[in-house]
Amino acid sequence: PAEFLGGLQPQAPNPARMMYRLAILAAAVSAAAAMQPAAPANANSIALPNSAVVPAWGRRNSPLVQQAAQKGWEARARARATKLRARSWGVSQRAGTTMSADAPQVPRIIIAGAPASGKGTQCAMIKDSLNCVHLSTGDMLRAAVEAGTEVGKLAKGYMESGQLVPDDVIIGIVKERLAEPDCQAQGWLLDGFPRTKAQADALAEAGIVADTFLLLNVPDDELIERVVGRRLDPETGDIYHMKYSPPPTEEIAARVTQRSDDTEEKARVRLESYHKNIEAIRDSYKPILKEIDGCRSKAEVFDDVMECVGAKV
């Protein structure tokens, strides 16, 4: 009773006094229980060593309590699991889309960014964190050609003749790759594709739907500075930047080279093409578009990326 534990008057807490009173109360309860006649244990009771019987509903982890709460808990747990999975991967609520609480949800992400926006770095970090399959059109084309698939043979014909591979062939390769078991089980990250409105429309028609479209934004002036300052070590393949990540030794600095297309003039041409294409596909992914400031450190950018896809790392 409250009176026994100190009365209703507010008092400063005294741990020693409280423990003493609780000990007396426990002794009294034990004595009273010992005076009760023994009762047979049954499904609704739990037998104690002193033969007293305590109703099972008095135990939080008893079968009766669990059974009584199970029905309500199951419904709430199922709804919460569905909500968490939807939030975890940024699943859009689309007309006609249903999601089973028992079906695992995997990431389906498209990432875009101008040359030197840091897209490659973020792709590697996303892949490592989410264990999803990182896909670029170049890699998929080469893999399809090597595997000798039907669309791979079509692509090989165009590539050997020096022609651009048509969108319908590329879409066929993408669709074929995304249907493979690893993409189905782990999810996928499409790197820099689609690039045009026609490709975006073709993806939609093929039933390839992403949950999140990540767009890394970096001002053109900074992009050009990143491009122009890049240097390649021909012996190791390492890439440096003369301002942000310079070669560590004079020996390496003396042998690094600049790619022929890493000039301001060529960078501006590529940026002009990029802006034209990205504006064309922006509306196609407006409901799932997540724009991220790419002018910060890779760790800060990655934090935003993870927040956008809803993953907990």
PDB file of C-alpha atoms in Angstrom:
ATOM      1  CA  PRO A   1       0.000   0.000   0.000  1.00  0.00           C
ATOM      2  CA  ALA A   2       1.045   3.547  -0.563  1.00  0.00           C
ATOM      3  CA  GLU A   3       0.727   4.293   3.149  1.00  0.00           C
ATOM      4  CA  PHE A   4       3.121   1.478   3.942  1.00  0.00           C
ATOM      5  CA  LEU A   5       5.674   2.648   1.400  1.00  0.00           C
ATOM      6  CA  GLY A   6       5.869   6.119   2.766  1.00  0.00           C
ATOM      7  CA  GLY A   7       2.376   7.599   2.741  1.00  0.00           C
ATOM      8  CA  LEU A   8       0.914  10.075   0.310  1.00  0.00           C
ATOM      9  CA  GLN A   9       3.020  12.982   1.528  1.00  0.00           C
ATOM     10  CA  PRO A  10       5.882  13.819  -0.842  1.00  0.00           C
ATOM     11  CA  GLN A  11       9.237  12.960   0.664  1.00  0.00           C
ATOM     12  CA  ALA A  12      12.807  13.039  -0.483  1.00  0.00           C
ATOM     13  CA  PRO A  13      13.737   9.599  -1.834  1.00  0.00           C
ATOM     14  CA  ASN A  14      15.605   7.433   0.645  1.00  0.00           C
ATOM     15  CA  PRO A  15      16.850   4.245  -1.058  1.00  0.00           C
ATOM     16  CA  ALA A  16      17.805   2.509   2.184  1.00  0.00           C
ATOM     17  CA  ARG A  17      14.423   3.156   3.796  1.00  0.00           C
ATOM     18  CA  MET A  18      12.574   2.074   0.663  1.00  0.00           C
ATOM     19  CA  MET A  19      14.517  -1.196   0.395  1.00  0.00           C
ATOM     20  CA  TYR A  20      13.842  -1.901   4.093  1.00  0.00           C
ATOM     21  CA  ARG A  21      10.099  -1.386   3.661  1.00  0.00           C
ATOM     22  CA  LEU A  22      10.000  -3.455   0.485  1.00  0.00           C
ATOM     23  CA  ALA A  23      11.772  -6.293   2.324  1.00  0.00           C
ATOM     24  CA  ILE A  24       9.166  -6.202   5.079  1.00  0.00           C
ATOM     25  CA  LEU A  25       6.362  -6.194   2.534  1.00  0.00           C
ATOM     26  CA  ALA A  26       7.885  -9.153   0.667  1.00  0.00           C
ATOM     27  CA  ALA A  27       8.193 -11.112   3.913  1.00  0.00           C
ATOM     28  CA  ALA A  28       4.568 -10.419   4.747  1.00  0.00           C
ATOM     29  CA  VAL A  29       3.385 -11.555   1.335  1.00  0.00           C
ATOM     30  CA  SER A  30       5.450 -14.764   1.590  1.00  0.00           C
ATOM     31  CA  ALA A  31       4.046 -15.492   5.036  1.00  0.00           C
ATOM     32  CA  ALA A  32       0.491 -15.007   3.843  1.00  0.00           C
ATOM     33  CA  ALA A  33       1.081 -17.245   0.841  1.00  0.00           C
ATOM     34  CA  ALA A  34       2.513 -19.986   3.055  1.00  0.00           C
ATOM     35  CA  MET A  35      -0.694 -20.008   5.131  1.00  0.00           C
ATOM     36  CA  GLN A  36      -2.854 -20.739   2.065  1.00  0.00           C
ATOM     37  CA  PRO A  37      -3.762 -24.388   1.385  1.00  0.00           C
ATOM     38  CA  ALA A  38      -1.985 -26.030  -1.489  1.00  0.00           C
ATOM     39  CA  ALA A  39      -3.902 -26.146  -4.737  1.00  0.00           C
ATOM     40  CA  PRO A  40      -3.323 -28.369  -7.705  1.00  0.00           C
ATOM     41  CA  ALA A  41      -1.453 -26.766 -10.544  1.00  0.00           C
ATOM     42  CA  ASN A  42      -3.239 -26.527 -13.845  1.00  0.00           C
ATOM     43  CA  ALA A  43      -2.971 -24.796 -17.173  1.00  0.00           C
ATOM     44  CA  ASN A  44      -4.097 -21.531 -15.610  1.00  0.00           C
ATOM     45  CA  SER A  45      -1.669 -21.500 -12.697  1.00  0.00           C
ATOM     46  CA  ILE A  46       2.036 -21.734 -11.912  1.00  0.00           C
ATOM     47  CA  ALA A  47       3.218 -23.825  -8.958  1.00  0.00           C
ATOM     48  CA  LEU A  48       5.827 -22.280  -6.626  1.00  0.00           C
ATOM     49  CA  PRO A  49       8.248 -24.170  -4.364  1.00  0.00           C
ATOM     50  CA  ASN A  50       6.222 -23.336  -1.220  1.00  0.00           C
ATOM     51  CA  SER A  51       3.118 -24.945  -2.784  1.00  0.00           C
ATOM     52  CA  ALA A  52       1.324 -21.603  -3.034  1.00  0.00           C
ATOM     53  CA  VAL A  53      -0.377 -21.102  -6.361  1.00  0.00           C
ATOM     54  CA  VAL A  54      -0.119 -17.758  -8.155  1.00  0.00           C
ATOM     55  CA  PRO A  55      -2.584 -17.183 -11.017  1.00  0.00           C
ATOM     56  CA  ALA A  56      -0.830 -17.336 -14.375  1.00  0.00           C
ATOM     57  CA  TRP A  57      -2.258 -13.954 -15.372  1.00  0.00           C
ATOM     58  CA  GLY A  58      -0.079 -12.465 -12.654  1.00  0.00           C
ATOM     59  CA  ARG A  59       3.049 -13.358 -14.597  1.00  0.00           C
ATOM     60  CA  ARG A  60       3.987 -11.024 -17.488  1.00  0.00           C
ATOM     61  CA  ASN A  61       5.657 -13.774 -19.466  1.00  0.00           C
ATOM     62  CA  SER A  62       3.101 -16.470 -18.713  1.00  0.00           C
ATOM     63  CA  PRO A  63       1.351 -18.451 -21.458  1.00  0.00           C
ATOM     64  CA  LEU A  64      -1.995 -16.862 -20.668  1.00  0.00           C
ATOM     65  CA  VAL A  65      -0.683 -13.337 -20.954  1.00  0.00           C
ATOM     66  CA  GLN A  66       1.085 -14.160 -24.193  1.00  0.00           C
ATOM     67  CA  GLN A  67      -1.991 -15.868 -25.596  1.00  0.00           C
ATOM     68  CA  ALA A  68      -4.286 -13.000 -24.614  1.00  0.00           C
ATOM     69  CA  ALA A  69      -2.038 -10.393 -26.190  1.00  0.00           C
ATOM     70  CA  GLN A  70      -1.043 -12.419 -29.222  1.00  0.00           C
ATOM     71  CA  LYS A  71      -3.957 -11.490 -31.450  1.00  0.00           C
ATOM     72  CA  GLY A  72      -3.562  -7.754 -30.966  1.00  0.00           C
ATOM     73  CA  TRP A  73       0.225  -7.868 -31.092  1.00  0.00           C
ATOM     74  CA  GLU A  74       0.317  -9.866 -34.307  1.00  0.00           C
ATOM     75  CA  ALA A  75      -1.798  -7.338 -36.173  1.00  0.00           C
ATOM     76  CA  ARG A  76       0.181  -4.376 -34.867  1.00  0.00           C
ATOM     77  CA  ALA A  77       3.527  -6.088 -35.508  1.00  0.00           C
ATOM     78  CA  ARG A  78       2.546  -6.971 -39.069  1.00  0.00           C
ATOM     79  CA  ALA A  79       1.438  -3.408 -39.812  1.00  0.00           C
ATOM     80  CA  ARG A  80       4.597  -1.989 -38.244  1.00  0.00           C
ATOM     81  CA  ALA A  81       6.852  -4.364 -40.189  1.00  0.00           C
ATOM     82  CA  THR A  82       5.221  -3.320 -43.434  1.00  0.00           C
ATOM     83  CA  LYS A  83       5.558   0.348 -42.578  1.00  0.00           C
ATOM     84  CA  LEU A  84       9.210  -0.024 -41.578  1.00  0.00           C
ATOM     85  CA  ARG A  85      10.099  -1.882 -44.759  1.00  0.00           C
ATOM     86  CA  ALA A  86       8.341   0.709 -46.857  1.00  0.00           C
ATOM     87  CA  ARG A  87      10.147   3.515 -45.054  1.00  0.00           C
ATOM     88  CA  SER A  88      13.434   1.622 -45.067  1.00  0.00           C
ATOM     89  CA  TRP A  89      13.697   1.476 -48.833  1.00  0.00           C
ATOM     90  CA  GLY A  90      11.602   4.505 -49.750  1.00  0.00           C
ATOM     91  CA  VAL A  91       8.913   2.397 -51.373  1.00  0.00           C
ATOM     92  CA  SER A  92       6.414   4.589 -53.159  1.00  0.00           C
ATOM     93  CA  GLN A  93       2.716   4.100 -52.614  1.00  0.00           C
ATOM     94  CA  ARG A  94       1.493   3.509 -56.134  1.00  0.00           C
ATOM     95  CA  ALA A  95      -1.943   2.680 -57.412  1.00  0.00           C
ATOM     96  CA  GLY A  96      -2.303  -1.056 -57.751  1.00  0.00           C
ATOM     97  CA  THR A  97       0.890  -1.781 -55.787  1.00  0.00           C
ATOM     98  CA  THR A  98       0.567  -4.294 -52.964  1.00  0.00           C
ATOM     99  CA  MET A  99       3.231  -5.388 -50.535  1.00  0.00           C
ATOM    100  CA  SER A 100       3.195  -8.485 -48.391  1.00  0.00           C
ATOM    101  CA  ALA A 101       4.488  -8.132 -44.850  1.00  0.00           C
ATOM    102  CA  ASP A 102       6.382 -11.383 -45.312  1.00  0.00           C
ATOM    103  CA  ALA A 103       8.046 -10.423 -48.602  1.00  0.00           C
ATOM    104  CA  PRO A 104      11.511  -8.870 -48.123  1.00  0.00           C
ATOM    105  CA  GLN A 105      11.968  -5.450 -49.674  1.00  0.00           C
ATOM    106  CA  VAL A 106      15.207  -4.687 -51.459  1.00  0.00           C
ATOM    107  CA  PRO A 107      16.639  -1.369 -52.676  1.00  0.00           C
ATOM    108  CA  ARG A 108      15.884  -0.298 -56.241  1.00  0.00           C
ATOM    109  CA  ILE A 109      17.880   2.889 -56.793  1.00  0.00           C
ATOM    110  CA  ILE A 110      18.870   5.057 -59.730  1.00  0.00           C
ATOM    111  CA  ILE A 111      21.694   7.526 -59.191  1.00  0.00           C
ATOM    112  CA  ALA A 112      22.645  10.404 -61.484  1.00  0.00           C
ATOM    113  CA  GLY A 113      25.259  13.109 -61.403  1.00  0.00           C
ATOM    114  CA  ALA A 114      27.475  15.127 -63.712  1.00  0.00           C
ATOM    115  CA  PRO A 115      31.039  14.024 -64.491  1.00  0.00           C
ATOM    116  CA  ALA A 116      33.201  14.576 -61.373  1.00  0.00           C
ATOM    117  CA  SER A 117      30.140  14.932 -59.119  1.00  0.00           C
ATOM    118  CA  GLY A 118      31.391  12.098 -56.897  1.00  0.00           C
ATOM    119  CA  LYS A 119      28.845   9.617 -58.213  1.00  0.00           C
ATOM    120  CA  GLY A 120      31.362   6.783 -58.505  1.00  0.00           C
ATOM    121  CA  THR A 121      32.469   7.222 -54.893  1.00  0.00           C
ATOM    122  CA  GLN A 122      28.894   7.213 -53.631  1.00  0.00           C
ATOM    123  CA  CYS A 123      28.037   4.145 -55.718  1.00  0.00           C
ATOM    124  CA  ALA A 124      30.839   2.190 -54.068  1.00  0.00           C
ATOM    125  CA  MET A 125      29.693   3.271 -50.595  1.00  0.00           C
ATOM    126  CA  ILE A 126      26.038   2.455 -51.318  1.00  0.00           C
ATOM    127  CA  LYS A 127      26.967  -0.967 -52.654  1.00  0.00           C
ATOM    128  CA  ASP A 128      29.050  -1.785 -49.588  1.00  0.00           C
ATOM    129  CA  SER A 129      26.410  -0.549 -47.134  1.00  0.00           C
ATOM    130  CA  LEU A 130      23.277  -2.005 -48.721  1.00  0.00           C
ATOM    131  CA  ASN A 131      24.871  -5.060 -50.357  1.00  0.00           C
ATOM    132  CA  CYS A 132      22.986  -4.276 -53.548  1.00  0.00           C
ATOM    133  CA  VAL A 133      24.152  -4.960 -57.112  1.00  0.00           C
ATOM    134  CA  HIS A 134      25.889  -1.964 -58.715  1.00  0.00           C
ATOM    135  CA  LEU A 135      25.115  -1.763 -62.426  1.00  0.00           C
ATOM    136  CA  SER A 136      26.371   0.526 -65.168  1.00  0.00           C
ATOM    137  CA  THR A 137      25.344   0.243 -68.811  1.00  0.00           C
ATOM    138  CA  GLY A 138      28.945  -0.271 -69.927  1.00  0.00           C
ATOM    139  CA  ASP A 139      29.439  -3.210 -67.563  1.00  0.00           C
ATOM    140  CA  MET A 140      26.080  -4.714 -68.507  1.00  0.00           C
ATOM    141  CA  LEU A 141      26.812  -4.425 -72.222  1.00  0.00           C
ATOM    142  CA  ARG A 142      30.193  -6.106 -71.889  1.00  0.00           C
ATOM    143  CA  ALA A 143      28.754  -8.877 -69.681  1.00  0.00           C
ATOM    144  CA  ALA A 144      25.891  -9.552 -72.120  1.00  0.00           C
ATOM    145  CA  VAL A 145      28.282  -9.720 -75.050  1.00  0.00           C
ATOM    146  CA  GLU A 146      30.604 -12.098 -73.194  1.00  0.00           C
ATOM    147  CA  ALA A 147      27.668 -14.283 -72.095  1.00  0.00           C
ATOM    148  CA  GLY A 148      26.417 -14.488 -75.673  1.00  0.00           C
ATOM    149  CA  THR A 149      22.787 -13.742 -74.826  1.00  0.00           C
ATOM    150  CA  GLU A 150      20.368 -12.783 -77.579  1.00  0.00           C
ATOM    151  CA  VAL A 151      20.461  -9.086 -76.722  1.00  0.00           C
ATOM    152  CA  GLY A 152      24.206  -9.396 -76.174  1.00  0.00           C
ATOM    153  CA  LYS A 153      24.630 -10.632 -79.737  1.00  0.00           C
ATOM    154  CA  LEU A 154      22.565  -7.705 -81.001  1.00  0.00           C
ATOM    155  CA  ALA A 155      24.671  -5.255 -79.021  1.00  0.00           C
ATOM    156  CA  LYS A 156      27.892  -6.860 -80.251  1.00  0.00           C
ATOM    157  CA  GLY A 157      26.869  -6.273 -83.863  1.00  0.00           C
ATOM    158  CA  TYR A 158      26.349  -2.561 -83.291  1.00  0.00           C
ATOM    159  CA  MET A 159      29.524  -2.192 -81.224  1.00  0.00           C
ATOM    160  CA  GLU A 160      31.726  -3.962 -83.776  1.00  0.00           C
ATOM    161  CA  SER A 161      30.388  -1.759 -86.560  1.00  0.00           C
ATOM    162  CA  GLY A 162      31.103   1.365 -84.528  1.00  0.00           C
ATOM    163  CA  GLN A 163      27.433   2.309 -84.165  1.00  0.00           C
ATOM    164  CA  LEU A 164      25.657   3.427 -81.031  1.00  0.00           C
ATOM    165  CA  VAL A 165      23.668   0.634 -79.404  1.00  0.00           C
ATOM    166  CA  PRO A 166      19.938   1.494 -79.801  1.00  0.00           C
ATOM    167  CA  ASP A 167      17.844   2.159 -76.702  1.00  0.00           C
ATOM    168  CA  ASP A 168      15.660  -0.909 -77.234  1.00  0.00           C
ATOM    169  CA  VAL A 169      18.723  -3.167 -77.156  1.00  0.00           C
ATOM    170  CA  ILE A 170      20.108  -1.440 -74.043  1.00  0.00           C
ATOM    171  CA  ILE A 171      16.733  -1.705 -72.313  1.00  0.00           C
ATOM    172  CA  GLY A 172      16.638  -5.408 -73.188  1.00  0.00           C
ATOM    173  CA  ILE A 173      20.057  -5.874 -71.594  1.00  0.00           C
ATOM    174  CA  VAL A 174      19.054  -3.908 -68.480  1.00  0.00           C
ATOM    175  CA  LYS A 175      15.797  -5.838 -68.121  1.00  0.00           C
ATOM    176  CA  GLU A 176      17.607  -9.152 -68.587  1.00  0.00           C
ATOM    177  CA  ARG A 177      20.226  -8.241 -65.975  1.00  0.00           C
ATOM    178  CA  LEU A 178      17.738  -7.025 -63.374  1.00  0.00           C
ATOM    179  CA  ALA A 179      15.844 -10.309 -63.654  1.00  0.00           C
ATOM    180  CA  GLU A 180      18.865 -12.301 -62.503  1.00  0.00           C
ATOM    181  CA  PRO A 181      18.792 -13.854 -59.010  1.00  0.00           C
ATOM    182  CA  ASP A 182      21.333 -11.526 -57.377  1.00  0.00           C
ATOM    183  CA  CYS A 183      19.377  -8.407 -58.344  1.00  0.00           C
ATOM    184  CA  GLN A 184      16.111  -9.991 -57.229  1.00  0.00           C
ATOM    185  CA  ALA A 185      17.527 -10.990 -53.859  1.00  0.00           C
ATOM    186  CA  GLN A 186      19.812  -8.048 -53.078  1.00  0.00           C
ATOM    187  CA  GLY A 187      18.290  -5.162 -54.997  1.00  0.00           C
ATOM    188  CA  TRP A 188      20.051  -2.956 -57.517  1.00  0.00           C
ATOM    189  CA  LEU A 189      21.714   0.401 -58.074  1.00  0.00           C
ATOM    190  CA  LEU A 190      21.531   1.738 -61.637  1.00  0.00           C
ATOM    191  CA  ASP A 191      24.489   4.046 -62.198  1.00  0.00           C
ATOM    192  CA  GLY A 192      23.891   6.884 -64.647  1.00  0.00           C
ATOM    193  CA  PHE A 193      21.024   5.239 -66.475  1.00  0.00           C
ATOM    194  CA  PRO A 194      18.652   6.276 -67.924  1.00  0.00           C
ATOM    195  CA  ARG A 195      20.332   9.259 -69.521  1.00  0.00           C
ATOM    196  CA  THR A 196      17.546  10.392 -71.833  1.00  0.00           C
ATOM    197  CA  LYS A 197      13.771  10.790 -71.732  1.00  0.00           C
ATOM    198  CA  ALA A 198      13.410   8.017 -74.310  1.00  0.00           C
ATOM    199  CA  GLN A 199      15.383   5.642 -72.089  1.00  0.00           C
ATOM    200  CA  ALA A 200      13.330   6.612 -69.028  1.00  0.00           C
ATOM    201  CA  ASP A 201      10.099   5.965 -70.922  1.00  0.00           C
ATOM    202  CA  ALA A 202      11.414   2.650 -72.221  1.00  0.00           C
ATOM    203  CA  LEU A 203      12.345   1.554 -68.684  1.00  0.00           C
ATOM    204  CA  ALA A 204       8.836   2.343 -67.473  1.00  0.00           C
ATOM    205  CA  GLU A 205       7.273   0.449 -70.375  1.00  0.00           C
ATOM    206  CA  ALA A 206       9.480  -2.540 -69.551  1.00  0.00           C
ATOM    207  CA  GLY A 207       8.135  -2.539 -65.994  1.00  0.00           C
ATOM    208  CA  ILE A 208      11.435  -1.498 -64.402  1.00  0.00           C
ATOM    209  CA  VAL A 209      10.463   0.785 -61.529  1.00  0.00           C
ATOM    210  CA  ALA A 210      12.874   2.350 -59.034  1.00  0.00           C
ATOM    211  CA  ASP A 211      12.016   3.381 -55.491  1.00  0.00           C
ATOM    212  CA  THR A 212      14.491   6.255 -55.278  1.00  0.00           C
ATOM    213  CA  PHE A 213      16.163   8.519 -57.835  1.00  0.00           C
ATOM    214  CA  LEU A 214      19.258  10.163 -56.343  1.00  0.00           C
ATOM    215  CA  LEU A 215      20.592  13.291 -58.032  1.00  0.00           C
ATOM    216  CA  LEU A 216      23.960  14.702 -56.951  1.00  0.00           C
ATOM    217  CA  ASN A 217      24.085  18.458 -57.513  1.00  0.00           C
ATOM    218  CA  VAL A 218      27.410  20.275 -57.894  1.00  0.00           C
ATOM    219  CA  PRO A 219      27.839  23.733 -59.526  1.00  0.00           C
ATOM    220  CA  ASP A 220      29.495  23.693 -62.952  1.00  0.00           C
ATOM    221  CA  ASP A 221      32.456  25.822 -61.851  1.00  0.00           C
ATOM    222  CA  GLU A 222      33.356  23.361 -59.118  1.00  0.00           C
ATOM    223  CA  LEU A 223      32.863  20.402 -61.468  1.00  0.00           C
ATOM    224  CA  ILE A 224      35.266  21.948 -63.961  1.00  0.00           C
ATOM    225  CA  GLU A 225      37.817  22.571 -61.220  1.00  0.00           C
ATOM    226  CA  ARG A 226      37.537  18.916 -60.197  1.00  0.00           C
ATOM    227  CA  VAL A 227      37.933  17.707 -63.785  1.00  0.00           C
ATOM    228  CA  VAL A 228      40.828  19.968 -64.751  1.00  0.00           C
ATOM    229  CA  GLY A 229      42.771  19.105 -61.591  1.00  0.00           C
ATOM    230  CA  ARG A 230      42.521  15.335 -62.008  1.00  0.00           C
ATOM    231  CA  ARG A 231      45.702  13.374 -62.620  1.00  0.00           C
ATOM    232  CA  LEU A 232      46.295   9.674 -63.329  1.00  0.00           C
ATOM    233  CA  ASP A 233      49.241   7.614 -62.165  1.00  0.00           C
ATOM    234  CA  PRO A 234      49.986   5.416 -65.213  1.00  0.00           C
ATOM    235  CA  GLU A 235      51.840   2.844 -63.109  1.00  0.00           C
ATOM    236  CA  THR A 236      49.259   2.203 -60.388  1.00  0.00           C
ATOM    237  CA  GLY A 237      46.047   3.533 -61.923  1.00  0.00           C
ATOM    238  CA  ASP A 238      45.485   5.746 -58.870  1.00  0.00           C
ATOM    239  CA  ILE A 239      43.728   9.054 -59.466  1.00  0.00           C
ATOM    240  CA  TYR A 240      44.819  12.231 -57.708  1.00  0.00           C
ATOM    241  CA  HIS A 241      43.725  15.836 -57.707  1.00  0.00           C
ATOM    242  CA  MET A 242      46.322  18.562 -57.710  1.00  0.00           C
ATOM    243  CA  LYS A 243      44.323  20.624 -55.179  1.00  0.00           C
ATOM    244  CA  TYR A 244      42.121  18.265 -53.165  1.00  0.00           C
ATOM    245  CA  SER A 245      44.198  15.075 -53.137  1.00  0.00           C
ATOM    246  CA  PRO A 246      47.703  15.756 -54.516  1.00  0.00           C
ATOM    247  CA  PRO A 247      50.248  13.007 -55.188  1.00  0.00           C
ATOM    248  CA  PRO A 248      51.959  12.062 -51.901  1.00  0.00           C
ATOM    249  CA  THR A 249      55.538  12.134 -53.225  1.00  0.00           C
ATOM    250  CA  GLU A 250      57.534  14.128 -55.744  1.00  0.00           C
ATOM    251  CA  GLU A 251      58.265  10.921 -57.655  1.00  0.00           C
ATOM    252  CA  ILE A 252      54.549  10.231 -58.184  1.00  0.00           C
ATOM    253  CA  ALA A 253      53.855  13.885 -58.932  1.00  0.00           C
ATOM    254  CA  ALA A 254      56.449  13.779 -61.698  1.00  0.00           C
ATOM    255  CA  ARG A 255      54.876  10.839 -63.509  1.00  0.00           C
ATOM    256  CA  VAL A 256      51.120  11.555 -63.201  1.00  0.00           C
ATOM    257  CA  THR A 257      49.346  12.478 -66.430  1.00  0.00           C
ATOM    258  CA  GLN A 258      46.190  14.315 -67.413  1.00  0.00           C
ATOM    259  CA  ARG A 259      43.561  12.596 -69.548  1.00  0.00           C
ATOM    260  CA  SER A 260      43.077  14.190 -72.930  1.00  0.00           C
ATOM    261  CA  ASP A 261      39.410  14.937 -72.215  1.00  0.00           C
ATOM    262  CA  ASP A 262      40.046  16.437 -68.767  1.00  0.00           C
ATOM    263  CA  THR A 263      40.203  19.978 -70.117  1.00  0.00           C
ATOM    264  CA  GLU A 264      37.850  22.860 -69.436  1.00  0.00           C
ATOM    265  CA  GLU A 265      36.610  23.029 -73.024  1.00  0.00           C
ATOM    266  CA  LYS A 266      35.675  19.359 -73.212  1.00  0.00           C
ATOM    267  CA  ALA A 267      34.281  19.376 -69.676  1.00  0.00           C
ATOM    268  CA  ARG A 268      31.868  22.195 -70.582  1.00  0.00           C
ATOM    269  CA  VAL A 269      30.662  20.251 -73.624  1.00  0.00           C
ATOM    270  CA  ARG A 270      29.951  17.194 -71.480  1.00  0.00           C
ATOM    271  CA  LEU A 271      28.191  19.321 -68.870  1.00  0.00           C
ATOM    272  CA  GLU A 272      25.973  20.947 -71.470  1.00  0.00           C
ATOM    273  CA  SER A 273      24.876  17.527 -72.694  1.00  0.00           C
ATOM    274  CA  TYR A 274      24.370  16.301 -69.136  1.00  0.00           C
ATOM    275  CA  HIS A 275      22.139  19.235 -68.134  1.00  0.00           C
ATOM    276  CA  LYS A 276      20.028  18.826 -71.243  1.00  0.00           C
ATOM    277  CA  ASN A 277      19.451  15.146 -70.562  1.00  0.00           C
ATOM    278  CA  ILE A 278      18.863  15.432 -66.821  1.00  0.00           C
ATOM    279  CA  GLU A 279      16.224  18.108 -67.277  1.00  0.00           C
ATOM    280  CA  ALA A 280      14.473  15.844 -69.770  1.00  0.00           C
ATOM    281  CA  ILE A 281      14.206  12.919 -67.342  1.00  0.00           C
ATOM    282  CA  ARG A 282      13.634  14.900 -64.135  1.00  0.00           C
ATOM    283  CA  ASP A 283       9.848  14.924 -64.561  1.00  0.00           C
ATOM    284  CA  SER A 284       9.804  11.170 -65.181  1.00  0.00           C
ATOM    285  CA  TYR A 285      11.111  10.561 -61.652  1.00  0.00           C
ATOM    286  CA  LYS A 286       9.672  13.568 -59.835  1.00  0.00           C
ATOM    287  CA  PRO A 287       7.707  11.505 -57.229  1.00  0.00           C
ATOM    288  CA  ILE A 288      10.864   9.675 -56.115  1.00  0.00           C
ATOM    289  CA  LEU A 289      13.489  12.351 -56.875  1.00  0.00           C
ATOM    290  CA  LYS A 290      15.944  13.107 -54.055  1.00  0.00           C
ATOM    291  CA  GLU A 291      18.391  15.941 -54.750  1.00  0.00           C
ATOM    292  CA  ILE A 292      21.587  15.969 -52.721  1.00  0.00           C
ATOM    293  CA  ASP A 293      24.218  18.673 -52.289  1.00  0.00           C
ATOM    294  CA  GLY A 294      27.424  17.127 -53.622  1.00  0.00           C
ATOM    295  CA  CYS A 295      29.710  19.992 -52.588  1.00  0.00           C
ATOM    296  CA  ARG A 296      30.568  18.487 -49.209  1.00  0.00           C
ATOM    297  CA  SER A 297      32.799  15.682 -47.987  1.00  0.00           C
ATOM    298  CA  LYS A 298      31.979  12.197 -49.235  1.00  0.00           C
ATOM    299  CA  ALA A 299      30.929  11.172 -45.709  1.00  0.00           C
ATOM    300  CA  GLU A 300      28.457  14.056 -45.418  1.00  0.00           C
ATOM    301  CA  VAL A 301      27.039  13.334 -48.866  1.00  0.00           C
ATOM    302  CA  PHE A 302      26.726   9.652 -47.977  1.00  0.00           C
ATOM    303  CA  ASP A 303      24.794  10.477 -44.801  1.00  0.00           C
ATOM    304  CA  ASP A 304      22.218  12.281 -46.940  1.00  0.00           C
ATOM    305  CA  VAL A 305      22.153   9.410 -49.413  1.00  0.00           C
ATOM    306  CA  MET A 306      21.343   6.926 -46.650  1.00  0.00           C
ATOM    307  CA  GLU A 307      18.677   9.213 -45.252  1.00  0.00           C
ATOM    308  CA  CYS A 308      17.081   9.493 -48.691  1.00  0.00           C
ATOM    309  CA  VAL A 309      16.896   5.732 -49.202  1.00  0.00           C
ATOM    310  CA  GLY A 310      15.772   5.279 -45.626  1.00  0.00           C
ATOM    311  CA  ALA A 311      18.468   2.755 -44.700  1.00  0.00           C
ATOM    312  CA  LYS A 312      19.869   2.532 -41.185  1.00  0.00           C
ATOM    313  CA  VAL A 313      23.640   2.285 -41.100  1.00  0.00           C
TER     314      VAL A 313
END
